Coordinates of C-alpha atoms in Angstrom, one line a residue:
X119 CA 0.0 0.0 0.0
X120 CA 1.0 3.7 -0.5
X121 CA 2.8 5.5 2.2
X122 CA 1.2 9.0 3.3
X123 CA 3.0 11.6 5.3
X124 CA 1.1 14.3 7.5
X125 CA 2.6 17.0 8.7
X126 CA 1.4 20.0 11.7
X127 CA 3.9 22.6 13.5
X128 CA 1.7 21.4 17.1
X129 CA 2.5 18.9 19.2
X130 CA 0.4 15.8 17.7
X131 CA -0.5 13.9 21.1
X132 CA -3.5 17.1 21.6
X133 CA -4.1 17.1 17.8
X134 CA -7.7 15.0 17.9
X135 CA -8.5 15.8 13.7
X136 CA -5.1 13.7 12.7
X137 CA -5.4 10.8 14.7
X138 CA -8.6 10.2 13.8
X139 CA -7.6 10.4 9.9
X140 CA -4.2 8.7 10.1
X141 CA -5.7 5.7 12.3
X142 CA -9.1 5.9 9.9
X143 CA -6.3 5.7 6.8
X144 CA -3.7 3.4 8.9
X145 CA -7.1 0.8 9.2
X146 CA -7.5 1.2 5.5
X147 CA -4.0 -0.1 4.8
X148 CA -1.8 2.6 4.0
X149 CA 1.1 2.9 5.7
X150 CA 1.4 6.6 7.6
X151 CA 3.2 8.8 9.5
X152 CA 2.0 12.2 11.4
X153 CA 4.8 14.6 12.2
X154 CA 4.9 17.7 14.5
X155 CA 6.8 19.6 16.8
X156 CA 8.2 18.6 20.1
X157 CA 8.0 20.8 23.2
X158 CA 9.6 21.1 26.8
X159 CA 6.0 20.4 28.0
X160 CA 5.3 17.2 25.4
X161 CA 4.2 14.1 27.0
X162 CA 5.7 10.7 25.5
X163 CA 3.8 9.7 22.5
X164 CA 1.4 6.7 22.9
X165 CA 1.4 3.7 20.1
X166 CA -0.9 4.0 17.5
X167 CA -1.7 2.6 14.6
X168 CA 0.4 4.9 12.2
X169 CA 4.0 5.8 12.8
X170 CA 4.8 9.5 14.2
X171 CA 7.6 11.9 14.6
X172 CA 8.8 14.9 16.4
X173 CA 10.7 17.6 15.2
X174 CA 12.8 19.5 18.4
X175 CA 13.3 23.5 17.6
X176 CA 15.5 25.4 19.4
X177 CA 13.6 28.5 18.9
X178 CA 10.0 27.9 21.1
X179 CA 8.0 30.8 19.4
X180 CA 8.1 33.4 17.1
X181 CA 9.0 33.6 13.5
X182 CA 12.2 32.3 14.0
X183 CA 10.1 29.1 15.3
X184 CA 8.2 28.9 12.3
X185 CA 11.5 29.3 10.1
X186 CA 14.0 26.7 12.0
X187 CA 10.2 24.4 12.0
X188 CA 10.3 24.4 8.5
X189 CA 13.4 24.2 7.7
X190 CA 13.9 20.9 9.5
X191 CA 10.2 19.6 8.4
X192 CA 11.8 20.1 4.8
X193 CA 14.8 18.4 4.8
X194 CA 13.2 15.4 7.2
X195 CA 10.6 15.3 4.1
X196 CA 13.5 14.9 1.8
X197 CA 15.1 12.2 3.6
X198 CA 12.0 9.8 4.1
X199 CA 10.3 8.2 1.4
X200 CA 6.4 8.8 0.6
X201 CA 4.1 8.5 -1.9
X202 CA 2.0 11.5 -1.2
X203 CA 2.9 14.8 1.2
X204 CA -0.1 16.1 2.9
X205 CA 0.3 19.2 4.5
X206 CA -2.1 20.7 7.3
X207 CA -2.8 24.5 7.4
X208 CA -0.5 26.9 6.0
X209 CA 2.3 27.3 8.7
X210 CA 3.8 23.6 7.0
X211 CA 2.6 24.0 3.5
X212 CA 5.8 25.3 1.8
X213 CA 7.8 22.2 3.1
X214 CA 5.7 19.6 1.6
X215 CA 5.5 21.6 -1.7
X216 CA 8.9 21.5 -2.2
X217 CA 9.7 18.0 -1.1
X218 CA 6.7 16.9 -3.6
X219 CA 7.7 18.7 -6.6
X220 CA 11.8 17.4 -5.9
X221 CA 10.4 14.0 -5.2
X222 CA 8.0 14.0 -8.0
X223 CA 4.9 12.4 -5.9
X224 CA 1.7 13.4 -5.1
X225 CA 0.4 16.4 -2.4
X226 CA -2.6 17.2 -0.8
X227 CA -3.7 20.3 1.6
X228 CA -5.9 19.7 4.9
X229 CA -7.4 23.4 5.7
X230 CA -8.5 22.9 9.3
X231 CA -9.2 26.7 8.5
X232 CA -9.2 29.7 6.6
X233 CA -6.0 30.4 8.1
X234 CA -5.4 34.0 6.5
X235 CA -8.3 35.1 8.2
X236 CA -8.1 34.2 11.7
X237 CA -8.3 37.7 14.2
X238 CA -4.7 37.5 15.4
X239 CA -3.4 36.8 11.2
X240 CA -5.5 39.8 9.8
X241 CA -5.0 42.2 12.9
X242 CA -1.7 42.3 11.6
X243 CA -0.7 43.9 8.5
X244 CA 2.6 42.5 7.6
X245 CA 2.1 38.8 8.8
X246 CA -1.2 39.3 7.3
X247 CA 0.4 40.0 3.8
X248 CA 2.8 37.5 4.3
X249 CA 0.5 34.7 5.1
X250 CA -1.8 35.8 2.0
X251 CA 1.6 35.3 -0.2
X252 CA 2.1 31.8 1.1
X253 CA -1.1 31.1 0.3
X254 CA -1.4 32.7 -3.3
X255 CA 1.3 31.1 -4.1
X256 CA 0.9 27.6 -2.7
X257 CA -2.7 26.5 -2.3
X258 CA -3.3 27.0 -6.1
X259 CA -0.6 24.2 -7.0
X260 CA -2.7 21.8 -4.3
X261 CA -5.2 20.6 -6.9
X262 CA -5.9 17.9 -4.2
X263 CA -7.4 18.8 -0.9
X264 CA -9.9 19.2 1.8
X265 CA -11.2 20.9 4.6
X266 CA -13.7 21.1 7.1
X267 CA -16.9 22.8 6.1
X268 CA -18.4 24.0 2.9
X269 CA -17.7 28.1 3.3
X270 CA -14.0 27.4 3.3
X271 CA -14.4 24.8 0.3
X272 CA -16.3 27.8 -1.5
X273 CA -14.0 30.4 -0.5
X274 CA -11.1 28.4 -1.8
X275 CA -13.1 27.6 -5.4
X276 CA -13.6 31.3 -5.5
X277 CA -10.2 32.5 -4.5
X278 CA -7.7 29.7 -6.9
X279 CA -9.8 27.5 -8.7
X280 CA -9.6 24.5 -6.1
X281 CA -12.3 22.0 -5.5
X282 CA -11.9 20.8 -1.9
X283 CA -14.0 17.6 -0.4
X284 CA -15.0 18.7 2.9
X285 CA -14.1 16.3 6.0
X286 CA -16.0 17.7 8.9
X287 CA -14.2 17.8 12.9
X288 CA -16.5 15.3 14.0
X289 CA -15.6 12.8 16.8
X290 CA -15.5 9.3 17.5
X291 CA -18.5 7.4 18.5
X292 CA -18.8 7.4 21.7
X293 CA -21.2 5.9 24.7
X294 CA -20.3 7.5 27.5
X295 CA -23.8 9.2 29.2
X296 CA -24.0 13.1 30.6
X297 CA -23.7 12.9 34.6
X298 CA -23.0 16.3 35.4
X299 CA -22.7 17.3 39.1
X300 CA -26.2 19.2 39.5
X301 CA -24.7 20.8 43.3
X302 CA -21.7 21.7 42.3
X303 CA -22.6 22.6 38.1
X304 CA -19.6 23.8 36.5
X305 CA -19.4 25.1 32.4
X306 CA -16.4 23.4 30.3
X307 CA -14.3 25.2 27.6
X308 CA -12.1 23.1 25.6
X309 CA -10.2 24.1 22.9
X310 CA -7.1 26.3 21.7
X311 CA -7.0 29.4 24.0
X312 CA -6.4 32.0 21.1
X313 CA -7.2 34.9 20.7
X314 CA -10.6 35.7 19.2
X315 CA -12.7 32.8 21.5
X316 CA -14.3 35.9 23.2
X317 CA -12.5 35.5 26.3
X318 CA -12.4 38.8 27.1
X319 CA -16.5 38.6 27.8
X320 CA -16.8 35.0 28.7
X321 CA -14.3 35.9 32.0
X322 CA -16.1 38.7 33.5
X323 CA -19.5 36.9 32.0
X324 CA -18.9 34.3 34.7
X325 CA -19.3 36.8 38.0
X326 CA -23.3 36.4 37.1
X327 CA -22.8 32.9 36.6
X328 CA -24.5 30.5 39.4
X329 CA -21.7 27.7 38.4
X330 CA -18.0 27.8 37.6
X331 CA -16.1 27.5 34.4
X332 CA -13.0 24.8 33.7
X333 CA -10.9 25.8 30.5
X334 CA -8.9 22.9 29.1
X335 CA -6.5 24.2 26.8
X336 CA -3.6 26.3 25.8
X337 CA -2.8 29.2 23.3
X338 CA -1.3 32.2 22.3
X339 CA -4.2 34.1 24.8
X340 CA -3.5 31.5 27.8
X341 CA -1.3 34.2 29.8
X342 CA -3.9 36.9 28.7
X343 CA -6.7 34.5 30.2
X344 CA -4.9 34.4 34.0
X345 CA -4.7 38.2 33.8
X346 CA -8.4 38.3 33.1
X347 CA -9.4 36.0 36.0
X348 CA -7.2 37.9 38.4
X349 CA -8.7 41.4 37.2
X350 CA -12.4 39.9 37.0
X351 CA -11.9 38.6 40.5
X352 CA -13.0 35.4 39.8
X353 CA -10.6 33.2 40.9
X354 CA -13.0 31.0 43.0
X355 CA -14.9 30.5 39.5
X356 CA -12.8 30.1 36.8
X357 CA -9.9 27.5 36.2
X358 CA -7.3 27.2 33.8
X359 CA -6.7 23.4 34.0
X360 CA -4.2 23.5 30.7
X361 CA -3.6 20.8 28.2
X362 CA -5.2 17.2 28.6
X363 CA -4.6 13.8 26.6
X364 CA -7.7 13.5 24.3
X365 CA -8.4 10.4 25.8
X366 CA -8.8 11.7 29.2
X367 CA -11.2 14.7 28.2
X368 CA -13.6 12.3 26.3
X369 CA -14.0 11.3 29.9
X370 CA -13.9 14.9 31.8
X371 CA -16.5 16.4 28.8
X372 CA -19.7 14.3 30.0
X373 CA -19.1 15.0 33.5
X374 CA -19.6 18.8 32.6
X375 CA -23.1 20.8 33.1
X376 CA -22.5 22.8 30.2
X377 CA -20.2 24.2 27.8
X378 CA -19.6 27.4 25.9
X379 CA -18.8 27.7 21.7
X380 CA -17.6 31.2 21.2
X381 CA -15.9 33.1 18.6
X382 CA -15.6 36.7 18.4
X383 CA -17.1 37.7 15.0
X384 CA -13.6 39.6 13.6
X385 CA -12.8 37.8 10.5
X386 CA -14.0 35.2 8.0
X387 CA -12.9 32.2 9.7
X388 CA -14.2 32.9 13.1
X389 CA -17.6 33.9 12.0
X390 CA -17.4 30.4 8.9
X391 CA -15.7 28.1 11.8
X392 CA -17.1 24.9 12.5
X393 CA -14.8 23.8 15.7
X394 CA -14.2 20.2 16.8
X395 CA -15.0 21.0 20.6
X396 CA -19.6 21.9 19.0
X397 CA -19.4 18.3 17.9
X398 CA -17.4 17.2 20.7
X399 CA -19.6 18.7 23.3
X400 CA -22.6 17.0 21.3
X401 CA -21.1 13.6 21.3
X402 CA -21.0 14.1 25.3
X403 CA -24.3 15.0 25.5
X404 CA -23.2 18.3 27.1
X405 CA -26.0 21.4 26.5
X406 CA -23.9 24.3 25.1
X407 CA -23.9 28.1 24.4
X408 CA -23.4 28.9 20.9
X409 CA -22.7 31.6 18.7
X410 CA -25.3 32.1 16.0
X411 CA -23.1 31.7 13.1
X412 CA -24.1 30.2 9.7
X413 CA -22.5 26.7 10.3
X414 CA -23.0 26.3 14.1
X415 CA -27.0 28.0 13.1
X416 CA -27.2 25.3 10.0
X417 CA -26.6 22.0 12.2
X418 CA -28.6 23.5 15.0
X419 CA -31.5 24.3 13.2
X420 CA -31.9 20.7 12.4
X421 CA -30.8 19.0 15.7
X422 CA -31.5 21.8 18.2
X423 CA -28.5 20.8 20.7
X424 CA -27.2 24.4 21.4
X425 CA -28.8 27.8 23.4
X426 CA -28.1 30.1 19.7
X427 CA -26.6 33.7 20.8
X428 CA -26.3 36.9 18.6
X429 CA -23.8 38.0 20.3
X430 CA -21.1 37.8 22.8
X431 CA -21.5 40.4 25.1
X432 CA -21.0 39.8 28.6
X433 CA -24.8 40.0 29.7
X434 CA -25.6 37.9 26.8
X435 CA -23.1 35.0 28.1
X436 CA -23.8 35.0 31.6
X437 CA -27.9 35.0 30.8
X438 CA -27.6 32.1 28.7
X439 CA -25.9 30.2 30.7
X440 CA -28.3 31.2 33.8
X441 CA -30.9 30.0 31.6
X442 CA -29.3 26.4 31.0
X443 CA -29.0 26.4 34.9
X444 CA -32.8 27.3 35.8
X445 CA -34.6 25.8 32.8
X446 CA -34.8 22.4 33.5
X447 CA -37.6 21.2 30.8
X448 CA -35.2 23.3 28.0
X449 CA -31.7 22.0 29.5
X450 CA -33.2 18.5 29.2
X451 CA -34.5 18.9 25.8
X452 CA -31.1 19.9 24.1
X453 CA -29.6 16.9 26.5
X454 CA -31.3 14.1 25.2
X455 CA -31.4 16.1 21.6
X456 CA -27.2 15.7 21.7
X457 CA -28.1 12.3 22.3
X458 CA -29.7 11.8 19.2
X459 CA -27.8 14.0 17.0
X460 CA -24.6 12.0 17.9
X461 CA -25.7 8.7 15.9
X462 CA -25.2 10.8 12.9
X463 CA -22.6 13.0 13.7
X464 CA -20.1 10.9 14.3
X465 CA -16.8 9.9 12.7
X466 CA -17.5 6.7 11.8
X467 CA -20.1 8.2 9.4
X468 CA -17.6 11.1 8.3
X469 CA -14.4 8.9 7.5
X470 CA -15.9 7.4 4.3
X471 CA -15.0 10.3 2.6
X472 CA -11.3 10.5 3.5
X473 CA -11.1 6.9 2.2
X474 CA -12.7 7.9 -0.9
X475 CA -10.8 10.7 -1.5
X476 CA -7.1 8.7 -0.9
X477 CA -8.4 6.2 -3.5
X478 CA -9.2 8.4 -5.6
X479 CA -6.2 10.5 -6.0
X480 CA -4.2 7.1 -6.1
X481 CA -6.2 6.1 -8.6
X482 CA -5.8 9.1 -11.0
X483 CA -2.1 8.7 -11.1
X484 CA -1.3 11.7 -12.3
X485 CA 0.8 14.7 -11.4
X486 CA -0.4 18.2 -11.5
X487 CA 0.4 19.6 -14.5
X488 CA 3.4 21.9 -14.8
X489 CA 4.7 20.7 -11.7
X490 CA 7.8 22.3 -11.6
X491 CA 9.6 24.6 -9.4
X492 CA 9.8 28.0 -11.0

């Protein structure tokens, strides 16, 4: 069978998408290997079914990170052997372009998101215009790819011409049941801690808040976050619990009251997302507050799993949340609604089109045309 290499600049033991594709692919027969970064804080990798790889950086952040990353991801690409290169987001896209068209094998791009339109990309002009370079430059030459709902598939027809499958964030079955702790009801966040997630009104949101709030998670806003809960005064309410194994929160999320889905609405790809953690908190059975935004109000209106919000104001927050606390015949309704939505939105039903799509691109054969560098 063919070998397929992944590649992400995060540490893969949090990175739920790619080990559900590479063991979904593994079980299919082919034979890959997932390769990130490794960090002072990464945990030893556990065996899987697919082979994996870190990459150590001297530099820890910045762009000199992102350099030294891809400079190493390149020449480690060069030395292994691989039958296609299939890069994930942006910040590892260049590496696998190069070490396709010297190798002369196939490619493929995985858009978790629009990535030139997150709030901390486009609040910054130069990395802004850098990021859109990469991007002009390099997505049109990935004839093959996919990402994870159909705005960003549209957006990147209209933008280079592409026609990208869409592979949604959606979780493995699971069968573990809600038992939230109805004395001591607190809200779960899980998720990157970026900027953009409307911390900044979620914090302060949670002195009105008759329960308390666990973030699991880190990001470039984590440090930010601490400041908040110190000036909010809400350290008896809020806790930053930091990164946990996947497996581990699949068994932390049910035990949750209910959980909070926010983006601020500052750029394309907050107010198109379609995060992991809104089918995550689904497959838990978990009751969440949700921004109203054309994906997250598409799946909604058809499973009605989520309290929908037009905003994410402070007030707005906290009075949703109230709501899920005191309503008892609503906060069982979306309950047992998550419940039933989870026999369809699961990944066992979603991971027939990545094994569609790797047959398919094996099956064509052919290179894309004028695949040279220039």
């Amino acid at each position: 069978m063919k070998n397929l290499t992944f590649t992400v600049i995060n540490d893969i033991t949090y990175d739920q998408r790619m080990h559900r594709i590479c063991n979904t692919l593994a079980n299919a027969g082919y034979h890959v290997l997932l390769i990130g970064r490794k960090l002072s804080s990464s945990h030893p990798l556990v065996i899987q079914s697919y082979k994996q790889k870190r990459l150590p950086c001297f530099f820890k952040k910045g762009k000199l990170m992102y350099v030294e990353y891809n400079l190493r991801l390149l020449f480690y690409l060069l030395y292994i052997s691989s039958d296609c290169y299939c890069a994930i987001d942006l910040d590892t896209i260049l590496p696998n372009y190069f070490a396709s068209v010297i190798k002369r094998k196939k490619r493929v791009y995985d858009a978790h998101e629009l990535f030139t339109e997150q709030k901390e990309i486009v609040t910054r002009r130069s990395i802004h215009k850098f990021w859109l370079q990469v991007e002009k430059f390099a997505v049109p030459r990935f004839i093959n790819g996919y990402t994870v709902n159909d705005f960003i598939a549209t957006e990147f027809k209209r933008r280079y011409g592409v026609n990208y499958a869409v592979v949604r964030n959606l979780p493995n079955r699971s069968h573990y049941q809600p038992h939230p702790d109805k004395k001591s009801p607190f809200i779960i966040y899980q998720g990157a801690v970026n900027e953009g997630r409307s911390f900044e009104t979620l914090i302060p949101a949670m002195k009105k808040v008759n329960a308390s709030l666990k973030i699991y998670g880190h990001g470039n806003f984590f440090d930010e976050v601490a400041n908040l809960i110190i000036k909010y005064k809400v350290e008896d309410k809020v806790e930053l619990k930091g990164l946990v194994v996947p497996e581990e929160l699949r068994k932390i999320t049910p035990t949750a009251f209910a959980a909070v889905m926010l983006f601020e609405d500052k750029g394309l790809n907050q107010y198109h997302s379609l995060a992991n953690r809104f089918f995550d908190y689904i497959m838990a059975g978990v009751p969440q507050v949700c921004v109203s935004y054309p994906e997250y109000k598409a799946i909604n209106d058809k499973y009605r799993v989520a309290c929908l919000i037009d905003n994410t104001n402070a007030e707005t927050i906290s009075s949703a949340l109230n709501n899920l606390l005191v309503n008892d015949v609503y906060y069982n309704t979306l309950q047992q609604n998550c419940l039933k939505a989870r026999e369809e939105l699961n990944w066992q039903s979603e991971e027939k089109i990545i094994i569609a799509f790797y047959k398919k691109i094996f099956n064509n054969g052919r290179l894309p045309p004028g695949d040279k560098l220039k």
